[in-house]
XYZ file of C-alpha atoms in Angstrom:
537
model
C 31.343 13.038 -6.514
C 32.022 9.432 -6.048
C 29.436 7.074 -4.542
C 31.486 6.913 -1.262
C 30.048 10.220 -0.673
C 26.516 8.925 -0.725
C 26.152 8.752 3.082
C 27.184 12.552 3.820
C 24.869 13.584 0.879
C 21.907 11.743 2.175
C 19.942 11.063 5.149
C 21.025 7.691 6.486
C 24.350 8.876 7.823
C 23.115 11.692 9.745
C 21.674 10.030 12.839
C 20.835 6.883 14.481
C 17.395 6.686 13.230
C 18.775 4.869 10.202
C 18.482 1.163 10.409
C 15.848 1.335 13.127
C 13.736 -1.878 13.066
C 10.155 -1.235 12.866
C 7.774 -2.724 15.275
C 9.873 -3.238 18.449
C 8.115 -2.765 22.058
C 9.625 -1.021 24.853
C 9.158 -0.860 28.646
C 7.841 2.445 29.772
C 10.636 5.267 30.102
C 8.775 7.451 32.312
C 5.603 7.673 34.817
C 2.577 9.587 33.832
C 2.886 13.178 34.777
C 1.573 13.573 38.124
C -0.073 16.810 37.263
C -2.378 14.890 34.824
C -2.950 12.212 37.208
C -4.170 14.591 39.611
C -7.240 15.516 37.330
C -10.511 13.773 38.626
C -10.521 10.898 35.969
C -12.316 8.286 38.047
C -14.997 10.605 39.194
C -15.689 12.075 35.568
C -15.570 8.913 34.163
C -18.159 7.398 36.657
C -20.554 10.326 36.261
C -20.391 9.989 32.475
C -20.819 6.294 32.271
C -23.428 6.091 34.911
C -25.583 8.740 33.245
C -25.165 7.174 30.051
C -26.449 3.928 31.041
C -29.292 5.304 32.603
C -30.043 7.230 29.692
C -30.141 3.887 27.477
C -27.129 4.276 25.409
C -25.509 1.010 23.471
C -22.123 2.667 23.738
C -20.635 5.602 25.674
C -16.598 6.687 26.107
C -15.198 9.690 27.719
C -11.732 11.101 26.728
C -9.665 13.336 29.207
C -7.234 15.037 27.348
C -4.368 17.554 28.375
C -1.869 19.190 25.603
C 0.998 20.908 26.219
C 2.899 22.774 23.113
C 5.897 24.802 23.240
C 7.345 26.602 20.406
C 10.727 28.675 19.645
C 11.421 30.424 16.334
C 14.569 31.895 15.217
C 15.853 34.193 12.567
C 19.361 34.780 11.616
C 20.588 33.453 14.671
C 18.351 35.472 17.070
C 15.162 34.457 18.649
C 11.767 35.623 16.721
C 9.054 34.384 18.634
C 8.168 31.946 21.860
C 5.208 30.028 22.559
C 4.039 27.961 25.332
C 0.085 26.739 25.332
C -1.639 24.161 27.646
C -5.315 22.914 27.106
C -7.213 20.452 28.992
C -10.944 19.085 28.750
C -12.914 16.236 28.370
C -15.273 14.892 25.590
C -18.156 12.322 25.750
C -19.368 10.180 22.608
C -22.548 7.923 23.084
C -24.577 5.842 20.458
C -28.218 6.134 21.072
C -30.848 4.694 19.029
C -28.136 3.774 16.515
C -26.843 7.531 16.164
C -23.532 9.093 17.136
C -23.958 12.046 19.919
C -21.025 14.099 20.832
C -20.391 16.902 23.500
C -17.376 18.419 25.305
C -16.194 20.775 27.866
C -13.085 22.407 29.754
C -14.823 22.250 33.125
C -13.676 19.017 34.805
C -16.453 18.600 37.269
C -18.988 15.562 37.707
C -22.041 18.200 37.690
C -20.679 19.223 34.073
C -19.812 15.639 33.145
C -23.453 14.800 33.569
C -24.760 17.704 31.767
C -22.187 17.099 28.908
C -23.371 13.254 28.640
C -26.918 14.238 28.535
C -26.211 16.815 26.011
C -24.556 14.201 23.808
C -27.720 11.745 24.115
C -29.933 14.609 23.245
C -27.809 15.490 20.115
C -28.145 11.718 19.165
C -31.776 11.803 19.552
C -32.136 14.948 17.571
C -30.032 13.477 14.649
C -31.536 9.948 14.429
C -34.311 10.833 11.942
C -31.411 11.974 9.559
C -29.223 8.996 10.062
C -29.677 6.243 7.472
C -26.678 4.132 8.685
C -27.122 2.733 12.077
C -23.974 2.868 14.050
C -22.222 -0.415 14.876
C -18.980 -0.796 16.488
C -16.413 -3.597 15.842
C -15.692 -5.566 19.129
C -12.468 -5.118 20.897
C -11.161 -7.060 24.101
C -11.454 -5.123 27.371
C -8.155 -3.386 28.821
C -8.453 -2.576 32.473
C -6.353 0.202 34.049
C -3.849 -0.065 31.052
C -1.021 2.610 31.026
C 1.268 3.570 28.192
C 4.083 6.076 27.985
C 5.941 6.744 24.604
C 9.702 5.988 24.276
C 11.882 9.059 25.336
C 14.657 10.021 27.510
C 14.425 13.486 28.358
C 11.127 15.354 29.021
C 11.564 18.506 26.816
C 9.447 20.471 29.248
C 11.862 19.865 32.058
C 14.680 21.607 29.957
C 15.108 25.527 30.713
C 14.304 27.726 27.712
C 17.669 29.431 27.913
C 19.205 25.960 27.402
C 16.968 25.515 24.435
C 17.462 28.827 22.921
C 21.407 28.402 23.066
C 21.167 25.051 21.505
C 18.999 25.962 18.548
C 20.249 29.452 17.931
C 23.714 28.436 18.373
C 23.262 25.775 15.467
C 21.670 28.864 13.497
C 24.560 31.076 14.123
C 26.889 28.557 13.184
C 25.159 28.123 9.644
C 25.083 31.932 9.743
C 28.890 32.331 10.258
C 29.596 30.622 6.748
C 30.413 32.777 4.173
C 28.016 31.005 1.750
C 24.921 31.604 3.819
C 23.129 34.968 3.988
C 20.271 34.214 6.158
C 18.944 31.221 8.716
C 15.614 30.427 9.736
C 14.940 27.697 12.823
C 12.333 26.513 14.821
C 11.615 24.015 17.713
C 8.440 22.634 18.633
C 7.667 20.161 21.500
C 4.584 18.450 22.548
C 3.291 16.449 25.481
C -0.150 14.738 24.963
C -1.886 12.957 27.867
C -4.987 10.963 27.199
C -7.345 9.175 29.744
C -10.193 7.118 28.111
C -12.860 4.851 29.610
C -15.931 3.283 28.041
C -19.220 1.463 29.005
C -17.436 -1.938 28.283
C -14.852 -1.680 30.988
C -11.685 -0.426 28.994
C -9.651 2.395 30.844
C -6.473 3.668 29.536
C -3.952 6.367 30.382
C -1.271 7.476 28.299
C 1.323 9.924 27.565
C 3.162 11.160 24.343
C 6.149 13.262 23.640
C 7.302 14.344 20.263
C 9.868 17.067 18.935
C 10.500 18.633 15.773
C 13.625 21.090 14.775
C 14.245 22.356 11.531
C 16.803 25.004 10.276
C 16.963 26.646 6.790
C 19.881 28.283 5.570
C 19.331 30.748 2.327
C 21.906 31.953 -0.321
C 21.028 35.057 -2.022
C 22.457 35.734 -5.566
C 22.484 39.711 -5.655
C 23.654 39.935 -9.214
C 21.102 37.671 -10.630
C 18.214 38.474 -8.022
C 17.546 34.889 -7.209
C 18.180 32.627 -4.114
C 18.585 29.016 -3.147
C 17.742 27.317 0.288
C 18.944 24.257 1.917
C 17.220 22.582 4.846
C 18.098 20.008 7.572
C 16.604 16.705 6.615
C 16.317 15.485 10.371
C 12.936 14.067 10.921
C 10.562 15.051 13.644
C 10.438 12.056 16.216
C 8.538 10.815 18.981
C 11.420 11.491 21.326
C 12.451 14.151 23.851
C 15.309 16.535 24.357
C 17.769 13.833 23.818
C 17.194 14.273 19.993
C 18.757 17.887 19.969
C 21.930 16.930 22.263
C 22.632 13.063 22.572
C 24.123 12.413 19.194
C 24.493 8.907 17.109
C 25.713 7.050 20.015
C 22.295 7.263 21.619
C 20.486 6.755 18.347
C 19.804 10.369 17.785
C 20.520 12.848 15.114
C 24.334 14.504 14.392
C 23.038 18.062 14.545
C 26.434 19.527 14.318
C 27.731 17.393 11.466
C 24.642 18.101 9.465
C 24.853 21.788 10.029
C 28.526 21.585 9.096
C 27.883 20.162 5.649
C 24.770 22.261 4.675
C 26.889 25.733 3.508
C 29.019 23.647 1.136
C 25.983 21.527 -0.051
C 23.922 25.176 -0.715
C 26.893 26.562 -2.405
C 27.130 23.574 -4.987
C 23.376 23.494 -5.299
C 23.651 27.323 -6.134
C 26.099 26.680 -8.912
C 24.361 23.570 -10.230
C 22.865 23.233 -13.649
C 19.327 23.182 -14.344
C 17.883 19.605 -15.117
C 17.000 18.606 -18.711
C 13.418 17.362 -18.572
C 13.117 13.654 -19.556
C 12.824 10.352 -18.017
C 15.437 9.022 -15.316
C 15.992 6.410 -13.153
C 15.557 7.365 -9.696
C 17.442 6.695 -6.305
C 15.266 8.273 -3.664
C 16.543 8.789 -0.066
C 14.094 8.240 2.910
C 14.250 11.966 3.735
C 12.202 12.217 0.450
C 10.089 9.350 0.005
C 8.431 9.273 3.373
C 6.421 12.414 1.927
C 5.446 10.528 -1.308
C 4.197 7.490 0.807
C 2.132 9.723 3.157
C 0.467 11.293 0.314
C 0.196 8.376 -2.324
C -0.333 5.490 0.231
C -1.042 6.892 3.480
C -3.876 8.909 2.465
C -5.289 6.671 -0.122
C -5.477 3.939 2.060
C -7.649 5.572 4.545
C -10.809 3.568 4.510
C -13.066 6.653 5.026
C -11.669 8.397 2.128
C -11.714 5.277 0.022
C -15.651 5.074 0.628
C -16.214 8.717 0.017
C -16.906 10.157 3.446
C -13.851 11.999 3.368
C -14.100 14.185 0.362
C -14.067 17.724 0.900
C -10.709 18.209 2.827
C -8.224 16.685 -0.016
C -10.477 14.688 -1.710
C -11.500 10.883 -1.752
C -9.175 7.921 -3.037
C -8.689 5.949 -6.455
C -8.121 2.944 -4.077
C -11.685 2.078 -3.550
C -12.786 -0.997 -1.212
C -13.752 -3.084 -4.362
C -10.183 -3.196 -5.468
C -9.008 -4.848 -2.317
C -6.840 -7.974 -3.373
C -7.060 -6.977 -6.506
C -5.472 -3.473 -7.235
C -1.764 -3.586 -8.090
C -0.514 -0.773 -6.400
C 3.006 -1.250 -7.169
C 5.906 -3.554 -7.811
C 6.265 -7.201 -6.179
C 9.016 -5.250 -4.151
C 6.338 -3.027 -2.344
C 5.472 -4.234 0.949
C 3.602 -1.142 2.952
C 2.594 -1.781 6.666
C 0.233 0.301 8.963
C 1.981 0.626 12.452
C 0.765 2.099 15.896
C 3.560 0.540 17.519
C 6.918 1.725 15.589
C 9.465 2.895 17.894
C 9.526 6.848 18.264
C 6.777 6.861 15.649
C 4.783 10.044 15.862
C 1.548 8.227 15.231
C 2.787 5.416 17.810
C 0.206 4.896 20.811
C -0.533 2.066 23.239
C -4.496 2.445 22.449
C -6.417 4.462 20.070
C -9.357 6.978 20.996
C -11.648 4.084 20.972
C -9.832 1.854 23.330
C -8.452 -0.412 20.470
C -4.854 -1.598 21.278
C -2.210 -0.633 18.558
C -0.754 -3.138 16.329
C 0.854 -3.473 13.015
C -0.823 -4.719 9.655
C -0.236 -5.043 6.047
C -1.556 -2.604 3.579
C 0.098 -3.405 0.397
C 1.970 -6.623 0.174
C 3.994 -8.119 -2.761
C 2.585 -4.863 -4.768
C -1.212 -5.505 -4.089
C -3.533 -3.786 -1.930
C -4.475 -5.838 0.864
C -5.617 -3.782 3.562
C -6.771 -0.210 4.878
C -6.632 2.114 8.054
C -9.940 1.595 10.120
C -11.708 2.633 13.074
C -14.016 0.664 14.816
C -17.329 1.668 12.779
C -15.642 1.201 9.502
C -14.446 -2.167 10.433
C -17.657 -3.427 11.666
C -19.407 -1.836 8.654
C -17.167 -3.422 5.979
C -16.359 -6.536 7.748
C -17.185 -8.953 4.856
C -15.157 -7.017 2.160
C -12.099 -6.425 4.232
C -11.913 -10.102 5.611
C -11.842 -8.915 9.300
C -14.195 -7.369 11.951
C -11.673 -5.615 13.975
C -10.331 -2.373 14.064
C -6.938 -1.544 13.552
C -6.657 1.462 15.948
C -6.734 4.402 13.764
C -9.106 6.581 15.749
C -7.865 9.768 17.093
C -8.781 13.333 18.108
C -6.459 16.203 18.154
C -8.087 17.754 21.292
C -10.787 17.271 23.801
C -13.133 19.624 21.944
C -12.755 17.473 18.663
C -14.660 14.027 17.810
C -12.268 11.095 17.024
C -11.954 10.413 13.357
C -9.981 7.764 11.346
C -6.492 9.310 11.168
C -2.979 7.867 9.780
C -0.890 5.128 11.114
C 2.818 5.173 10.654
C 2.444 4.000 7.230
C 5.992 2.481 6.050
C 7.511 0.831 3.344
C 9.487 -1.942 4.542
C 13.307 -2.754 3.886
C 14.636 -5.878 1.873
C 16.251 -8.304 4.699
C 19.799 -8.208 3.981
C 18.996 -5.729 0.871
C 21.330 -3.539 -0.780
C 23.008 -0.185 0.621
C 22.132 3.196 -1.143
C 25.518 3.021 -2.527
C 24.800 -0.281 -4.325
C 21.428 1.224 -5.598
C 23.151 4.314 -7.140
C 25.698 1.838 -8.763
C 23.040 0.114 -10.524
C 22.147 3.385 -12.383
C 23.621 4.438 -15.735
C 21.732 7.870 -16.092
C 19.476 8.897 -13.279
C 19.169 11.136 -10.247
C 19.411 10.532 -6.488
C 16.889 12.771 -4.319
C 17.516 13.844 -1.036
C 15.127 15.914 1.184
C 11.310 16.984 0.874
C 10.214 19.910 -0.125
C 6.885 21.138 -2.232
C 4.572 18.621 -3.517
C 1.064 18.167 -5.436
C -1.318 15.689 -5.787
C -4.833 15.317 -7.257
C -7.950 15.079 -5.194
C -7.994 11.205 -5.958
C -4.295 10.692 -4.606
C -3.491 9.616 -8.114
C -1.588 12.321 -10.253
C 1.476 13.841 -8.090
C 4.535 15.836 -8.278
C 7.373 15.971 -5.775
C 10.603 18.194 -5.267
C 13.288 17.835 -2.986
C 16.013 19.709 -1.148
C 18.861 18.546 -3.386
C 19.248 16.333 -6.385
C 22.535 14.421 -7.412
C 22.956 13.510 -11.086
C 23.969 9.804 -11.558
C 26.104 8.872 -14.439
C 27.726 5.314 -14.790
C 26.887 4.455 -11.085
C 28.440 7.340 -9.622
C 27.342 10.835 -8.105
C 28.641 13.342 -10.302
C 27.142 16.659 -8.673
C 24.006 18.512 -7.989
C 21.178 19.351 -10.410
C 18.514 22.232 -9.805
C 14.944 22.827 -10.601
C 13.958 19.164 -10.453
C 10.629 17.437 -9.722
C 9.426 13.915 -10.136
C 6.015 13.149 -11.782
C 4.093 10.015 -12.040
C 0.849 8.520 -11.189
C 0.576 6.572 -8.118
C 0.455 2.869 -9.614
C 2.816 4.010 -12.412
C 5.412 5.302 -9.677
C 5.101 2.294 -7.547
C 4.855 -0.102 -10.399
C 8.489 1.466 -11.312
C 9.984 0.045 -8.171
C 12.994 -2.304 -8.933
C 14.378 -2.409 -5.542
C 13.996 -1.471 -1.881
C 17.158 -0.935 0.342
C 18.281 -3.060 3.168
C 17.713 -2.578 7.123
C 20.526 -0.258 7.148
C 19.046 2.394 5.047
C 15.638 2.596 6.697
C 14.690 5.822 8.525
C 11.575 7.061 9.980
C 10.409 10.419 8.651
C 7.253 12.346 9.296
C 5.276 15.401 10.001
C 3.751 17.514 12.828
C 0.813 18.629 10.762
C -0.968 16.215 8.770
C -4.633 17.866 8.153
C -7.922 16.131 7.587
C -11.702 16.545 8.429
C -14.207 19.436 9.062
C -13.786 20.888 11.495
C -9.953 20.423 10.530
C -7.916 18.444 12.879
C -4.174 18.108 12.769
C -2.260 14.954 13.678
C 1.473 13.901 13.949
C 2.577 10.820 11.777
C 5.751 8.938 10.821
C 6.383 7.097 7.770
C 9.611 4.790 7.461
C 11.170 3.486 4.408
C 14.641 2.333 3.020
C 16.301 4.091 0.000
C 14.517 2.741 -3.326
C 15.517 2.297 -7.050
C 12.850 3.221 -9.436
C 13.023 3.029 -13.417
C 11.940 5.720 -15.947
C 10.201 8.301 -13.803
C 9.225 11.475 -15.588
C 11.386 14.382 -14.400
C 10.009 18.107 -14.861
C 12.010 21.178 -14.982
C 10.177 23.313 -12.692
C 11.461 26.545 -13.839
C 10.280 25.894 -17.267
C 7.222 24.675 -16.138
C 6.629 28.117 -14.346
C 7.007 29.700 -17.827
C 10.712 31.106 -16.510
């Protein structure tokens, strides 16, 4: 296979997400849902904040939230299950006597708002003797009556379920009709998230976010050998609407029909491909795979609560401790990673976080050196001297009205090189290596340091050209060795925003959606494992 086939083999050629410039702003594309605006937001806020003021708190905020979540799953072209849920409620946080108090309810009445506020204050009083670190919050400007709506064209909840079933089920049936495919699984998920926030300082924000995910996976069964191979779509989940499934590349969306047409032949090639020989290889990694490596080895590792040891029981702490800021060589000079709450169509893109902090972009790794973390207002105030800043970068988020906001991941992204090389050009620089496309399984230790990742497909590179797929491949490294081997990053045209709906953190556990953008990259001398041999097969 010649390098001219790279685009069809990889991720950048499938949809208009490639080449999207990070950090751009957009005008509101929709009004806030009238049903959410009809909730007694002002009355509840007035009741909470006046009660909190009367009880002598130093900080109080109310968050009113409504979430609608719909899903469809398919098996071999037929609808297997359907779900549609709605939840609404409000939460109150206070700081009283230097201690947090929190309470929540689903009863949206002013009497309940007063009761919940008193409960939050009483919890703070009870907890005060156990608190050795008085709560101080970083200052933030006041934003009055701020409104923000994510960038999407078609609200997916206005589309008839029958149309969704026909579109996604039709893609499944197209896959299943191919002789190379024995089974197909598919799923579609859609979320609309509305939030209202108000605090004693005077900030009030009203927001609406929409996101969608669609994934289809084809399976080929080798009945003679008793084995099977799979191939999944690499279309990312996005902060868009129904247009993502139907509008095509002319509208900056994904070309689903083109990807579905390719999968059967790619799956057949994979099922016949030779098993990789373990050893050290140069890697060219497509954004459809690299986003997950960024998420696990950079995104989670640079959450400041994790680096400080506050987040330990759920997936561990971090090797990137605060004493290493401005000194840790995270990677090569080609590595520039930002945290971004404003990336167009990002899953973690917002106008304001759950503490009333306005969204922005900042550096986490610059020229290969750790220079920043992801912060909420308490972490920012508590560590201002070490961080060199006393302002939060807007990373407080709660996944429901019943949960307290915790420090959550922004859209953490590896920046492309201005005018940098194409994926084909990166491949042409490799004498012996592997081109990696699509994410699959992964494993990382409790310090976010030792890891291994697999993928959807792997292409052998010889003499600067792709020569066919390989099987049973996993790449393994430590975080600093991996990013230290980064020789080159692709240009803006290779940049794609990947991501996930299901990033977990906290106790009780919370789930958040987050995106990670990146270009194609070239890394030298990465250890490759043969997964079948590692499993003793």
